[in-house]
PDB file of C-alpha atoms in Angstrom:
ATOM      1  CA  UNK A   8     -60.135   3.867  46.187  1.00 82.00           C
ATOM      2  CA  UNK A   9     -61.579  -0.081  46.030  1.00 90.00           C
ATOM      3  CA  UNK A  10     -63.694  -0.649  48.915  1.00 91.00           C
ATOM      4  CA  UNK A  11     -65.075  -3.711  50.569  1.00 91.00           C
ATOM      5  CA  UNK A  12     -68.695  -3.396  53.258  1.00 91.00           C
ATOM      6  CA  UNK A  13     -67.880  -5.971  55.768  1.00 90.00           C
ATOM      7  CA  UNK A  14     -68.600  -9.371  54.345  1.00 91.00           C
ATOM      8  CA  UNK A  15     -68.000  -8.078  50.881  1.00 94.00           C
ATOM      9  CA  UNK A  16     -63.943  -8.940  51.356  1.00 96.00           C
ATOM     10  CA  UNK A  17     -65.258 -12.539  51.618  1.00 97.00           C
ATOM     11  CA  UNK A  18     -66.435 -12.372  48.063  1.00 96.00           C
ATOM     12  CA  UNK A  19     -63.635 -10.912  46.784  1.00 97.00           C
ATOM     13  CA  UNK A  20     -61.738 -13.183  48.570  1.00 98.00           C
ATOM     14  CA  UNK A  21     -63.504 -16.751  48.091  1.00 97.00           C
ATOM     15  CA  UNK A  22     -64.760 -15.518  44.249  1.00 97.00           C
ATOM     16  CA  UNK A  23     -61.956 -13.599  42.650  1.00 96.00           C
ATOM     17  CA  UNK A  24     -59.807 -16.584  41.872  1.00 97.00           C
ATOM     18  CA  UNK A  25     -62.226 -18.427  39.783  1.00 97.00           C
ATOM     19  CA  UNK A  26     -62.539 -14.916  37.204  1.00 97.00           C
ATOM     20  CA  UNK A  27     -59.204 -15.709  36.753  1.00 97.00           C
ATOM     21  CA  UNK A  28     -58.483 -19.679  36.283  1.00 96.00           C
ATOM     22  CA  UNK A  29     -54.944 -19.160  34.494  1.00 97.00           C
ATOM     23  CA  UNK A  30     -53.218 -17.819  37.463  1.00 98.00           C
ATOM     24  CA  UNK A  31     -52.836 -19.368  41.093  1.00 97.00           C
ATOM     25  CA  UNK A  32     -55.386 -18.047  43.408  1.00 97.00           C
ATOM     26  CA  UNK A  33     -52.819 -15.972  45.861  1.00 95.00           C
ATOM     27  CA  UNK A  34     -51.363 -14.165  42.942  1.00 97.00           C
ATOM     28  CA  UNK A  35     -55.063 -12.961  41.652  1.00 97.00           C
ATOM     29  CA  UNK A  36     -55.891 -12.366  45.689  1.00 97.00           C
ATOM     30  CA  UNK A  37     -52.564 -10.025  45.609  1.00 96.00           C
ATOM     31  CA  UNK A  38     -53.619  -8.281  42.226  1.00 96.00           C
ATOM     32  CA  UNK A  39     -57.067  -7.927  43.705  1.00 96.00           C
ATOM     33  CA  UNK A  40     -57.175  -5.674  47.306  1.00 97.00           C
ATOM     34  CA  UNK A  41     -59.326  -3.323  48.596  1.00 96.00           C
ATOM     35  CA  UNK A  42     -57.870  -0.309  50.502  1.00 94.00           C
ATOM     36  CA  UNK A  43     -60.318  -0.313  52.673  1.00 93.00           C
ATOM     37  CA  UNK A  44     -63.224  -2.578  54.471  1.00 95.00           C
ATOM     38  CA  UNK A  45     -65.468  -0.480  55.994  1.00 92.00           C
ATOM     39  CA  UNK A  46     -68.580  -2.049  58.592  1.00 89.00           C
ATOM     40  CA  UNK A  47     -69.640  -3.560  61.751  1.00 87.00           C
ATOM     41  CA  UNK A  48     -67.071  -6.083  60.337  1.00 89.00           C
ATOM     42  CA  UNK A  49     -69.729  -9.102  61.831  1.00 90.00           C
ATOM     43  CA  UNK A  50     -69.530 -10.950  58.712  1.00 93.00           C
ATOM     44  CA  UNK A  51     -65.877 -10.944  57.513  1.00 95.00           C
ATOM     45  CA  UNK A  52     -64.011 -13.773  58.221  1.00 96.00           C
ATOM     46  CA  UNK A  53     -60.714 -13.491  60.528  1.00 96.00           C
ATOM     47  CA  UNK A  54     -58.345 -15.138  57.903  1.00 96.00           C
ATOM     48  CA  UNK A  55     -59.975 -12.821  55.524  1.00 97.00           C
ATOM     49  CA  UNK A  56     -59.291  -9.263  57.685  1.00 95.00           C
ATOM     50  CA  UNK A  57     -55.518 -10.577  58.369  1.00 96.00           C
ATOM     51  CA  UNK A  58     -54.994 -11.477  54.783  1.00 97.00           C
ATOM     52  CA  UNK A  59     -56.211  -8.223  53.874  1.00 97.00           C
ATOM     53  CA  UNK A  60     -54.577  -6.500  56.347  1.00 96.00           C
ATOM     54  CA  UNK A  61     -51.071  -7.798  55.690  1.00 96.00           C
ATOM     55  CA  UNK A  62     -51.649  -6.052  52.095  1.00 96.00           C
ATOM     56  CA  UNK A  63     -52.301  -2.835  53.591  1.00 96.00           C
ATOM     57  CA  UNK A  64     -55.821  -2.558  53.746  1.00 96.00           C
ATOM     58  CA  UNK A  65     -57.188  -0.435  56.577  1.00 93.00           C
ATOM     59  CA  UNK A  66     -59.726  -1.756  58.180  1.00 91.00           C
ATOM     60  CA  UNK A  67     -62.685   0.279  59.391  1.00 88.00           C
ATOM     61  CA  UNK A  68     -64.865  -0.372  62.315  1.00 85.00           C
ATOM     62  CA  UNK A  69     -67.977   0.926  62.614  1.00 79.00           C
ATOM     63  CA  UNK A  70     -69.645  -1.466  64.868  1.00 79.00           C
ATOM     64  CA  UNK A  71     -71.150   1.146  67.226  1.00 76.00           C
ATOM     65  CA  UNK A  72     -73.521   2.157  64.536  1.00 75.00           C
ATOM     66  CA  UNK A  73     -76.133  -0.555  64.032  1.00 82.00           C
ATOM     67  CA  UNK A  74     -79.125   1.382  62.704  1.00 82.00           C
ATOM     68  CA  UNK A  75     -77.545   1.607  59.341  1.00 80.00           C
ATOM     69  CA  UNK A  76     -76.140  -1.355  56.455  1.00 80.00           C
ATOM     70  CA  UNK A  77     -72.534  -2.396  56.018  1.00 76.00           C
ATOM     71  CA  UNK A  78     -73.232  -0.929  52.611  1.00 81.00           C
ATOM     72  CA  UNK A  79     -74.975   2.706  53.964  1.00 82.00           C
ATOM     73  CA  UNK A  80     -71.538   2.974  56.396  1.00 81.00           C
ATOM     74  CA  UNK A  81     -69.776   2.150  53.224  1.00 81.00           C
ATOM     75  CA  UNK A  82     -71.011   4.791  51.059  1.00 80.00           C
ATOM     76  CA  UNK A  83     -70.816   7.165  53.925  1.00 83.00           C
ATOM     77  CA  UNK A  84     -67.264   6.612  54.746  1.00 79.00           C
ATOM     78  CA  UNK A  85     -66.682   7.098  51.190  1.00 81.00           C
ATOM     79  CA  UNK A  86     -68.127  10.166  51.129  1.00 84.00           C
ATOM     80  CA  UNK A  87     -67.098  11.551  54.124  1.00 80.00           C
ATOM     81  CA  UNK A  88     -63.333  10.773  52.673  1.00 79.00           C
ATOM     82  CA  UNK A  89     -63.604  12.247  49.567  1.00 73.00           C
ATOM     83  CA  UNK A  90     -65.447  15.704  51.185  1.00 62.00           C
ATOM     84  CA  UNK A  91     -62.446  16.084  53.871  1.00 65.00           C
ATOM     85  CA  UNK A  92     -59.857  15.840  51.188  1.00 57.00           C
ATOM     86  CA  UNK A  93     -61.632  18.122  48.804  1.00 57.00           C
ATOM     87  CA  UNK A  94     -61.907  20.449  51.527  1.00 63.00           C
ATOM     88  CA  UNK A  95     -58.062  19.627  52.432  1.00 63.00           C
ATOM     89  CA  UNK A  96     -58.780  18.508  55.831  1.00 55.00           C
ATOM     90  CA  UNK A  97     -57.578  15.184  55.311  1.00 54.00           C
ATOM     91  CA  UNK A  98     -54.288  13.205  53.288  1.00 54.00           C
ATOM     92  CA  UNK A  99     -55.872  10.743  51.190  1.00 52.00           C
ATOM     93  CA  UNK A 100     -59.306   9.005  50.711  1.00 48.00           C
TER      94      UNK A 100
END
């Protein structure tokens, strides 16, 4: 799974195109998206999160937690994931 903390998806986003200079920036934007963004989602844009989220991406709020980094909720969603569905208590990551 290709995952994005918070105001990562900007990044990808705004910085992605320019990797890729011989193709239009909303066909390397397509070919480029995370299936998740996972944070207090205070730092990703809106135009960002709708873009994202008309590709499919789920979208993972985590707001209540503000002791820990985008990046710690992150790394903790992604582990989390892969435990339930090793365990079989969950579909996919």
């Amino acid at each position: 799974r290709r995952y994005c903390a918070d105001g990562g998806a900007n990044m990808l986003y705004d910085d992605m195109p320019a990797l890729f200079p011989q193709h239009t920036p909303e066909k390397v934007r397509a070919a480029f998206v995370p299936d998740v963004i996972v944070g207090d989602l205070d730092s990703v844009r809106p135009e960002v999160l709708a873009f994202y989220g008309e590709m499919g991406t789920r979208c993972v709020d985590l707001s209540a937690d503000q002791d820990t980094t985008d990046l710690h909720k992150a790394v903790t969603h992604m582990v989390d994931s892969a435990w339930r569905v090793q365990r079989g208590s969950g579909g996919s990551l």
